[in-house]
XYZ file of C-alpha atoms in Angstrom:
555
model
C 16.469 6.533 6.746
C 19.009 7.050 4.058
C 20.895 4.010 2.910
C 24.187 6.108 2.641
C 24.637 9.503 4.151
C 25.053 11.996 1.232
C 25.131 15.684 2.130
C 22.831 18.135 0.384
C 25.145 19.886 -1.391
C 26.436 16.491 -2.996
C 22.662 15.552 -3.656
C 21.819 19.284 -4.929
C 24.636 18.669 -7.183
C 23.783 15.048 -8.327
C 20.080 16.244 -9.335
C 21.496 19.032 -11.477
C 24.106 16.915 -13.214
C 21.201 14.587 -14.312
C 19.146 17.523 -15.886
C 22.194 18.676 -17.353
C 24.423 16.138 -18.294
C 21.880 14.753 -21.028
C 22.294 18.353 -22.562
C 26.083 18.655 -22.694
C 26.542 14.964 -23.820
C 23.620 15.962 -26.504
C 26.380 18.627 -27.763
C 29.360 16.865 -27.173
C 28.090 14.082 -29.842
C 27.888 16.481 -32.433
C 31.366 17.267 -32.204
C 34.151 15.227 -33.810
C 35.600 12.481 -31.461
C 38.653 12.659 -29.748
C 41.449 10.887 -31.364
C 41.962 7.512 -29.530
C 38.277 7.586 -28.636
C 37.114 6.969 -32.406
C 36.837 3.189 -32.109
C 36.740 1.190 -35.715
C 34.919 4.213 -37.108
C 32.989 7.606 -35.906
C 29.743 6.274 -35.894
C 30.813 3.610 -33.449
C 32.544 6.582 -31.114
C 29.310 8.288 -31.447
C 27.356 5.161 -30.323
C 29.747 4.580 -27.330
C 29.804 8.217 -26.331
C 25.347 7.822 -25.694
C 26.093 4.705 -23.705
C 28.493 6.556 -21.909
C 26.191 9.709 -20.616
C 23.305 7.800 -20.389
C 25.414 5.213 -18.309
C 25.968 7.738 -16.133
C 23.001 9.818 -15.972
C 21.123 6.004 -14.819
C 24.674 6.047 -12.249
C 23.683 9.311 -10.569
C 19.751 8.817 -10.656
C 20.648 5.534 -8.754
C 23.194 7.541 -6.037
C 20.489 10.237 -5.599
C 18.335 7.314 -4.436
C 20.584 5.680 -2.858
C 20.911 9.101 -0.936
C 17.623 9.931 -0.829
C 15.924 10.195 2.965
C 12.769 7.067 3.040
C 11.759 8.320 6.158
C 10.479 11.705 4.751
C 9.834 10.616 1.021
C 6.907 13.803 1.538
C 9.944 16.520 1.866
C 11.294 17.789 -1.269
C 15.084 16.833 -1.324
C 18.379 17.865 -3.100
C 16.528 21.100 -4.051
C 18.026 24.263 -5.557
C 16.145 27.362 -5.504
C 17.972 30.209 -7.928
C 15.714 33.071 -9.207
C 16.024 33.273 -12.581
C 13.663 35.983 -14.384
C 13.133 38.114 -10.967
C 10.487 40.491 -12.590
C 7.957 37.251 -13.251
C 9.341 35.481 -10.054
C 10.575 32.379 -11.990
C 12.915 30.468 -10.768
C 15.763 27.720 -11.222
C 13.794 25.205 -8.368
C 14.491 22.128 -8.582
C 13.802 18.791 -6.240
C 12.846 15.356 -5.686
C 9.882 13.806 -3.592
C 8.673 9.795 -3.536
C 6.184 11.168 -6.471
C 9.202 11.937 -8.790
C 11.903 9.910 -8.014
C 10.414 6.653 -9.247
C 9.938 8.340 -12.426
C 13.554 9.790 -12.451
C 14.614 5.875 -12.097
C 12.736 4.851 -14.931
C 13.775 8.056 -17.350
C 17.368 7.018 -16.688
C 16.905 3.196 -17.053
C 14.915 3.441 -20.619
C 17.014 5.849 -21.995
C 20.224 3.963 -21.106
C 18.491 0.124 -22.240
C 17.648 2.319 -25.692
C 20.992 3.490 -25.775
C 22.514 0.135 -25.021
C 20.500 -1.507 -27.588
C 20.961 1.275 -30.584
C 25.093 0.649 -30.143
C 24.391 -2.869 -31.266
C 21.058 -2.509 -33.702
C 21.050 1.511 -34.328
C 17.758 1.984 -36.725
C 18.298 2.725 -40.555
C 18.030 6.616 -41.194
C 20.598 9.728 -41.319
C 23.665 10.480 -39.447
C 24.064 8.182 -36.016
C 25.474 11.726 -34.557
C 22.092 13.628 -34.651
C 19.841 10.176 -33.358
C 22.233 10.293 -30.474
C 22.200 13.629 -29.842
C 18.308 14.054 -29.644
C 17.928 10.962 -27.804
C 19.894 13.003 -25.088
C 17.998 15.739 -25.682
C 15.138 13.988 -25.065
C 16.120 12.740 -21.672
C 17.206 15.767 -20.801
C 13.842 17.698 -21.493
C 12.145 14.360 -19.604
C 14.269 14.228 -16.567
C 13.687 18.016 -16.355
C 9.983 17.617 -16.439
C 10.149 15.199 -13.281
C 12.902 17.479 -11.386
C 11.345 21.190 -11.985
C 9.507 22.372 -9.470
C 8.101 25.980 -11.451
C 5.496 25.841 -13.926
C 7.138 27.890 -16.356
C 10.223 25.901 -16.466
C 7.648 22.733 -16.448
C 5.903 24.396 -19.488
C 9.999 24.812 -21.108
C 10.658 21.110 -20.351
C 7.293 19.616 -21.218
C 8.173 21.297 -24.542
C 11.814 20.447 -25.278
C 10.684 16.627 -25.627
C 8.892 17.447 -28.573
C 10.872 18.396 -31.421
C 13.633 15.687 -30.883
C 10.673 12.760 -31.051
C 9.500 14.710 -34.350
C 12.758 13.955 -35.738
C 13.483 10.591 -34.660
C 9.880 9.534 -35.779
C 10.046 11.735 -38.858
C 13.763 10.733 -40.031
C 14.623 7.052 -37.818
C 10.858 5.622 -38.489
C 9.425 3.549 -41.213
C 5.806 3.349 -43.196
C 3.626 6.629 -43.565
C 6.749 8.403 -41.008
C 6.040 11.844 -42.184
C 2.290 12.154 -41.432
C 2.652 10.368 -37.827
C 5.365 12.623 -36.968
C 3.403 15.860 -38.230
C 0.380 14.308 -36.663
C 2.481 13.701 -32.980
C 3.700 17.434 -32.883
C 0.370 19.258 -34.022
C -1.557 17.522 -31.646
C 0.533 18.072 -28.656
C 1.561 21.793 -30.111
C -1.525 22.652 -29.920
C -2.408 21.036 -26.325
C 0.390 23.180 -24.957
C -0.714 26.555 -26.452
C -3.651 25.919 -24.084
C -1.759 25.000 -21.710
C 0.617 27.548 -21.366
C -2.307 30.064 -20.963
C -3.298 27.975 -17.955
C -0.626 27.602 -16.641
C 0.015 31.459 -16.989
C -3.236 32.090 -15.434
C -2.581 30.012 -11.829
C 0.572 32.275 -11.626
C -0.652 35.209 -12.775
C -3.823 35.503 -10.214
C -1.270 33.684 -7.086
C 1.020 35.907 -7.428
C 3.915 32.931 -7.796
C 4.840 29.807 -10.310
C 6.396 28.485 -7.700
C 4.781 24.633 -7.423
C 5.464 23.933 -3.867
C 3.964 27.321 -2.893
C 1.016 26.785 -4.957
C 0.878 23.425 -3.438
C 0.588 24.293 0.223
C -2.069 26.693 -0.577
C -3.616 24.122 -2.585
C -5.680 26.539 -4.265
C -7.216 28.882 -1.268
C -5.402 31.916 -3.162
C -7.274 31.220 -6.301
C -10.981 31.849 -6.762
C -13.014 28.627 -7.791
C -13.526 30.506 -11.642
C -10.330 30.456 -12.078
C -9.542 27.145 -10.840
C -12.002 25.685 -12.946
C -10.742 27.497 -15.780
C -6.798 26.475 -15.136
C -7.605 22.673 -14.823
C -9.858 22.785 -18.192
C -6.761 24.411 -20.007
C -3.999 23.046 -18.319
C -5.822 19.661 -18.246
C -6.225 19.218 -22.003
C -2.773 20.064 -22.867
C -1.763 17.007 -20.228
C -5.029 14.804 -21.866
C -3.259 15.163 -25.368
C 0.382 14.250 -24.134
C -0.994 11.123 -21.735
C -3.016 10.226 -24.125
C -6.609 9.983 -23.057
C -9.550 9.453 -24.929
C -10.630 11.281 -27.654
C -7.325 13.135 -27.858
C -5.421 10.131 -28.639
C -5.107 9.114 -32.484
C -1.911 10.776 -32.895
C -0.099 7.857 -30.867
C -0.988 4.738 -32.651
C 0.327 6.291 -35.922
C 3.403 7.529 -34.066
C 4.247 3.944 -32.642
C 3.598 2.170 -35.706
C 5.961 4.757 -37.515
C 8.602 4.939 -34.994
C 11.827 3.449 -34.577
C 12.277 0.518 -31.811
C 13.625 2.863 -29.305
C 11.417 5.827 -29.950
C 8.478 3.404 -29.657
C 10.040 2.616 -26.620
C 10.959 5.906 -24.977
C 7.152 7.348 -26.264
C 5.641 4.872 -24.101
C 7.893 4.221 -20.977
C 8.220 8.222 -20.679
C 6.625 10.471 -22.644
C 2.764 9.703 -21.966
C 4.149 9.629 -18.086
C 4.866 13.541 -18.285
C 0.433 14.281 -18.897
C 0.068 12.192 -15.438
C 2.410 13.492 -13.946
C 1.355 17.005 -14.273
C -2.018 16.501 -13.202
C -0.724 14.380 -10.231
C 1.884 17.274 -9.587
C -0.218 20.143 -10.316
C -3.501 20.211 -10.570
C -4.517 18.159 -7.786
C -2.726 20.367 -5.152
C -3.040 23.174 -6.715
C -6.474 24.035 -8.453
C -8.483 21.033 -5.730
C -11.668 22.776 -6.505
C -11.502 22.823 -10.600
C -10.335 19.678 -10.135
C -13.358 17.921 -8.248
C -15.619 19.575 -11.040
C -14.116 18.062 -13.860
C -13.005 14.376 -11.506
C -16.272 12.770 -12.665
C -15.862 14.087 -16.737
C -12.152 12.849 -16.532
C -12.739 9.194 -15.207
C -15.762 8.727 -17.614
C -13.551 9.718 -20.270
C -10.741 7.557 -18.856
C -13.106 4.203 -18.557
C -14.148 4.997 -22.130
C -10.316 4.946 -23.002
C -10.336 1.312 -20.925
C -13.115 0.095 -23.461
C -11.995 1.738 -26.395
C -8.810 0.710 -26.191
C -8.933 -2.943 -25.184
C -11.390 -3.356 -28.697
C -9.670 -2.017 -30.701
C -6.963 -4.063 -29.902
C -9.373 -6.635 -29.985
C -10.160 -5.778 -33.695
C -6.545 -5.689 -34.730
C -6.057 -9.419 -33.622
C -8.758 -10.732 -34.966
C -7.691 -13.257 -37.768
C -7.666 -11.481 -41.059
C -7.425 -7.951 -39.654
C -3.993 -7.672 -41.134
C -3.509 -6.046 -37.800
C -0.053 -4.419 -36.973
C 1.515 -5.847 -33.521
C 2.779 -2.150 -32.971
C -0.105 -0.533 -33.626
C -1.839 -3.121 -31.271
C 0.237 -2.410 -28.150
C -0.367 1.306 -28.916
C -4.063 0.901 -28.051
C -3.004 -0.903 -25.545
C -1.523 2.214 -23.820
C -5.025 4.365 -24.485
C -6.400 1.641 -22.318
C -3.707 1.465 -19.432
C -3.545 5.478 -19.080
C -7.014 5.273 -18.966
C -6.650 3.507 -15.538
C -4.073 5.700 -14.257
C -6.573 8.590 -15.353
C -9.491 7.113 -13.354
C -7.112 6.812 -10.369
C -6.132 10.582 -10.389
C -9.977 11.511 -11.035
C -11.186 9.351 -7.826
C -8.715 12.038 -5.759
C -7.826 9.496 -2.899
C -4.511 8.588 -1.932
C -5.525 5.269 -2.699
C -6.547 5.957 -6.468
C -3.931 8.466 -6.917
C -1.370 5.730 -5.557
C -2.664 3.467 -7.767
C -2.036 5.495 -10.878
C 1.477 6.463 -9.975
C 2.048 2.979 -9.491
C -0.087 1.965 -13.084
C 2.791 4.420 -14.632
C 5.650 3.019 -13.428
C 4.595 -0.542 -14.456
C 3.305 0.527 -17.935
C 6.642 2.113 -18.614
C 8.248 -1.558 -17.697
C 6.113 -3.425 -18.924
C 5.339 -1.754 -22.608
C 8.655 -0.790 -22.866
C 9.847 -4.235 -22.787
C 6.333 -5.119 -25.279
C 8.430 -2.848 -27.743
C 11.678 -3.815 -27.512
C 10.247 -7.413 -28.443
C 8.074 -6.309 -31.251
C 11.167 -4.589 -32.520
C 13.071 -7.143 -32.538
C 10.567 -9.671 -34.336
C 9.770 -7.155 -36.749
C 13.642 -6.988 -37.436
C 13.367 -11.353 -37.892
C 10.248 -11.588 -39.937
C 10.693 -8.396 -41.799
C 6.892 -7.470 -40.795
C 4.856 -6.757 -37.436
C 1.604 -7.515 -39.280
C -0.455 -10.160 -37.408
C -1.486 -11.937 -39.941
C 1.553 -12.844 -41.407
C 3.263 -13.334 -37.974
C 0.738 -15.763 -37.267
C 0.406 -17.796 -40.817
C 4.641 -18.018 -41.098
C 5.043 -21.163 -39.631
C 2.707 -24.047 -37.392
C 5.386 -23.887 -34.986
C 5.612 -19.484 -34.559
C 7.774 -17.867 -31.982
C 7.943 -21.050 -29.289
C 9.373 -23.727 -32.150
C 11.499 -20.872 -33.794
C 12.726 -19.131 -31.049
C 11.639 -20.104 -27.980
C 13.093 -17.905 -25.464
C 11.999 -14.823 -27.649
C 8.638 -16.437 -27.354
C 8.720 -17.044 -24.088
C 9.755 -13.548 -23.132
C 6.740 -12.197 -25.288
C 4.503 -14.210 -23.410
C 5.552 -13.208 -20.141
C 5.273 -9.534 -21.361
C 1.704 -10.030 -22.434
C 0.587 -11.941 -19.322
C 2.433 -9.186 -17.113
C 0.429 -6.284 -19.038
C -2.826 -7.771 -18.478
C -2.566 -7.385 -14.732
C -1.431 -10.993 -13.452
C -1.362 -10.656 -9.549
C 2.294 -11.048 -8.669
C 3.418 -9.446 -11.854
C 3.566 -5.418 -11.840
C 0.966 -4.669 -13.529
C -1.854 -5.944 -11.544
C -1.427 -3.541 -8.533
C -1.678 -0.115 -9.653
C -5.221 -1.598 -11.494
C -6.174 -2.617 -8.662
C -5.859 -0.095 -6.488
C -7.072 2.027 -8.691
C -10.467 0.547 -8.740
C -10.259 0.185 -4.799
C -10.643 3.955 -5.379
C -13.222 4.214 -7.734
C -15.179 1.988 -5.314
C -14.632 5.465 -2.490
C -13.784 8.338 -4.367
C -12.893 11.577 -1.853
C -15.583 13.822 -0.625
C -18.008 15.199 -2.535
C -17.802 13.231 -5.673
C -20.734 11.291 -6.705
C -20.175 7.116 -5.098
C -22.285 5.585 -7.859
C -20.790 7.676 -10.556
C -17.394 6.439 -9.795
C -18.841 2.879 -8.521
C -20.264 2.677 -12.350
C -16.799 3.683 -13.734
C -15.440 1.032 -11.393
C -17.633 -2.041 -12.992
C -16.622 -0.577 -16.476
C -12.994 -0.600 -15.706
C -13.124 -4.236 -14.390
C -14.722 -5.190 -17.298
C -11.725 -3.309 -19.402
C -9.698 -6.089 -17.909
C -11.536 -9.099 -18.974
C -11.068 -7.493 -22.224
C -7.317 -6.648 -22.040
C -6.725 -10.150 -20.794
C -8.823 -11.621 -24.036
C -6.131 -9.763 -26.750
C -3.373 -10.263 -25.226
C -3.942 -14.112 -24.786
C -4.989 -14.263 -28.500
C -1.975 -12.466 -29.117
C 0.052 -14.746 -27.348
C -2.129 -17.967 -29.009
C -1.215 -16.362 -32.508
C 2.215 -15.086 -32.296
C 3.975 -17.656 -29.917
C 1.747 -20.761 -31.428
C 1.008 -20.112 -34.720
C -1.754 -20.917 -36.824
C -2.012 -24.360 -38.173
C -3.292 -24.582 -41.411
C -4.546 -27.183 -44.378
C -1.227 -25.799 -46.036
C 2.076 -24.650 -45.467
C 2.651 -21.034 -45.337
C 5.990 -21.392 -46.178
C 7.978 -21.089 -49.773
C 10.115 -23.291 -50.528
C 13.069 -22.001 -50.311
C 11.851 -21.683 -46.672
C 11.478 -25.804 -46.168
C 14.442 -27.882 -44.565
C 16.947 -29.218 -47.404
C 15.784 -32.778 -46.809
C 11.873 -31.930 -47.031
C 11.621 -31.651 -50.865
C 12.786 -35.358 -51.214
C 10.170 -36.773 -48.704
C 7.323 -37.834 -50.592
C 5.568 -38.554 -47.336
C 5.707 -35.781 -44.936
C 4.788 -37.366 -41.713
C 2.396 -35.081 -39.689
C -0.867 -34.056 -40.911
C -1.054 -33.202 -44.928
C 1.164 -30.456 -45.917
C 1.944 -29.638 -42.241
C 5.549 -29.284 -41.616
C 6.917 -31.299 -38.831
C 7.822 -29.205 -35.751
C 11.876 -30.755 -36.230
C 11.796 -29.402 -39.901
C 10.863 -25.775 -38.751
C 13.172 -23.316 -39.827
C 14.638 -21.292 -36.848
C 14.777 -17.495 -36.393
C 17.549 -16.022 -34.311
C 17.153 -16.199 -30.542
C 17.592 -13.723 -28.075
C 21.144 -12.518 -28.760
C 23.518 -10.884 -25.594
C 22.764 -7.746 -26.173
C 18.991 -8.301 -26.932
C 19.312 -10.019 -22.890
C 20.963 -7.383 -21.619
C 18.581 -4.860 -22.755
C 15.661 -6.495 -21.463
C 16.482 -8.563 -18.527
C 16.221 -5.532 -16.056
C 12.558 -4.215 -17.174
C 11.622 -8.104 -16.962
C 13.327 -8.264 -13.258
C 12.073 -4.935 -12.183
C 8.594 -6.031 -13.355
C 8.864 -9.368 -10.887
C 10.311 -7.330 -8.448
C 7.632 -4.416 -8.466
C 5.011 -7.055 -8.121
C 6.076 -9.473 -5.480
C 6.967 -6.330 -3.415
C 4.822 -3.234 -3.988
C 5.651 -1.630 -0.935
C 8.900 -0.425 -1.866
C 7.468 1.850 -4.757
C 4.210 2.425 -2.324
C 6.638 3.479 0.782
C 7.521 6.292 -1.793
C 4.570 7.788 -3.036
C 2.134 7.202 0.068
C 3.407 9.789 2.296
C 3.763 12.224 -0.451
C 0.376 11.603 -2.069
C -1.279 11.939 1.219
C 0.730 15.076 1.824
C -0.241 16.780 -1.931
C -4.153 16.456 -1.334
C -4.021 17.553 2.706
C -2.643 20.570 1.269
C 0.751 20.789 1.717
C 0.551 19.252 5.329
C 1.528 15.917 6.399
């Protein structure tokens, strides 16, 4: 079932204009504007012109969906298949299944909310030309990762991704920028070296790099050696970019260093290209190497859970001088780690449940980012502490709906049920509890209790979050200068309240949400309702080509 008939050429066509289009709009901003398209001034043109592409990059990711056939979500669609270096057999193949359109959706929908919300607030730092060029860039290399189907031109667009975060991290960012940018590309550098030889390796012995091939064999052309060796090399150049456990301290420095929308486009899409590859490659491909290293991979990813949910539990405590960035950062160690464990149980049920973990992170932290962006932009600071002490009154007397909208961020990233991130956890776990054949049941049963328990503890700091941030801390005395009290408060002798606690109608306001703030985040808060009241229209995608990727190739 297709909700509108599109023929394959038009869909072949739409698929390659969204790989591409990033790329020429990338180059097109680095030209001078068009006279009558300059606006007040160039940077504004500039601005305009990355609403513009990524406008319509989100336009045709929606049409190919919109086009896309439901009823076979396990076929690869709008493919096109051009050989490209005949004497290694790589080739130009690209095409969509119900594993990588979801992620297509969200690529185009961050990158166009970042966009949208760097026209209006565009982050101190050098020319506005080059941030939006390499924020197209970076699309481009990310929408290519989800749309290739050859490893080498996976390895290319894995790759591309990488320098343009450098520089927006490096130039855009704030604090100790320099070393969390160097940090960000040596790490993941150095993951794809091994990688690449991997990678090289599977196509090498096959014979092809072509991922659908490789995936209907699902591995009987390659000895179990090799496999083994493939998913240990491939696998830690996916480990570094997801992030798991121990390969992970590049990303909290990167996040707290990063600008709002590379924060933002790090989370929601980067760390979804390491899943994705192991979803998309090793699991059909290299099966055997893969069930060697499932039980390794989900103890590291329940470790991850732990490690994770206390170290954000550190950062909160009161007088941690914790950064709110930072925080959520951790907080992504621990929700890959679940999305980890559900590719390591290899059942369609776990591996379901991890597609469907990524999806929601990518909502749900990418809205967490926007928000601590934006109160790090009102207060001047994203440190805990001071968020907390600032007023009795904090985010709900100040600015309520800003509060609000934090709150309901939080509460959707613990896992609420009806909320989206509570169902790829879950089933997750369901899979833990019955991992696939010939993987040890009270292994994974053990990583199962462990990850429950990572729960409890993600729901404890993000509630003290919430308790700090949105209600303050009320203390003996006022936080506040001054110059900070209400002009009638200095001649009050008697404040009325509890000694030297303002009164809640004296509290000085911050800015609300403004328009654009509401237009940027309203559709990962709606699509974060949406995904959890009704999981079975992301489900009804990735189901039938899960089940299809670990039969094999075979429906």
């Amino acid at each position: 079932m297709t909700v509108i008939d599109i023929s394959a050429s038009v869909m072949q066509f739409l698929l390659a204009f969204v790989v591409v289009a990033p790329l020429l709009g990338a180059v097109a901003a680095l030209l001078p504007a068009p006279p009558g398209l300059k606006g007040k001034n160039p940077d504004q043109a500039v601005l305009r012109h990355g609403v513009t592409v990524t406008g319509a990059v989100l336009i045709a990711t929606i049409v190919l969906a919109v086009g896309f056939d439901h009823d076979h979500p396990a076929t690869m669609q709008a493919t096109t298949d051009i050989s490209w270096i005949p004497a290694l057999d790589v080739r130009i193949h690209l095409g969509i299944d119900g594993i990588s359109l979801p992620l297509l959706l969200l690529t185009a929908l961050l990158t166009f909310l970042c966009a949208l919300y760097s026209y209006f607030k565009l982050p101190a730092g050098p020319s506005p030309k080059a941030f939006v060029a390499l924020v197209l860039v970076l699309e481009s290399g990310t929408l290519a990762t989800f749309a290739v189907l050859d490893l080498l031109l996976f390895f290319l667009a894995f790759e591309m991704v990488l320098i343009p975060m450098y520089f927006l991290i490096a130039r855009w960012g704030s604090g100790q920028r320099q070393a969390a940018a160097w940090k960000f590309i040596l790490y993941t550098l150095l993951g794809s070296v091994v990688m690449l030889l991997g990678l090289l390796l599977i196509g090498l012995k096959s014979g092809t790099f072509d991922m659908v091939a490789l995936a209907t064999d699902n591995g009987r052309g390659l000895t179990t050696s090799v496999q083994v060796i493939a998913v240990l090399a491939i696998g830690l150049g996916l480990a570094v970019k997801t992030p798991m456990w121990p390969l992970h301290s590049w990303l909290p420095d990167a996040h707290t260093a990063a600008p709002t929308v590379g924060s933002v486009l790090l989370a929601g899409v980067l760390l979804k290209m390491g899943t994705y590859g192991f979803v998309r490659i090793l699991l059909p491909i290299a099966p055997d190497g893969m069930r060697t290293f499932a039980p390794y991979l989900a103890a590291f990813a329940v470790v991850g859970i732990v490690y994770g949910s206390l170290a954000c539990l550190a950062l909160a405590r009161t007088g941690a001088k914790g950064d709110l960035k930072r925080l959520i950062a951790y907080s992504s160690v621990g929700h890959m780690g679940f999305v980890l464990l559900g590719i390591a149980t290899m059942t369609p049920t776990g591996v379901n449940g991890a597609l469907f973990a990524n999806i929601a992170h990518g909502l749900i932290t990418g809205l967490l980012f926007f928000l601590v962006g934006a109160i790090k932009d009102r207060y001047g600071t994203a440190d805990l502490d001071t968020l907390a002490g600032a007023t009795g009154a904090a985010l709900y007397g100040r600015a309520p709906r800003l509060g609000a909208l934090l709150a309901f961020a939080a509460i959707a990233s613990l896992g609420l049920p009806g909320l989206a991130g509570f169902w790829g956890e879950m089933l997750t776990l369901f899979g833990a509890y019955s991992p696939a054949e010939g993987l040890s049941r009270p292994a994974f049963r053990t990583f199962m209790a462990i990850g429950a328990f990572g729960t409890l503890l993600t729901a404890a700091y993000m509630l003290i979050v919430v308790r700090r941030v949105c209600m303050g801390e009320h203390t003996p005395h006022s936080r506040l200068s001054p110059d900070d009290r209400a002009p009638h408060a200095a001649d009050d002798p008697e404040p009325s309240g509890a000694a030297g606690v303002r009164p809640a109608a004296t509290t000085p306001q911050l800015a609300d949400i403004q328009t654009y703030e509401a237009a940027a985040w309203t559709p990962l808060a709606a699509l974060t309702v949406l995904a959890g009241l009704w999981p079975a229209v992301l489900l009804g995608l990735t189901d039938p080509a899960v089940q299809k990727l670990l039969a094999g190739g075979k429906s």
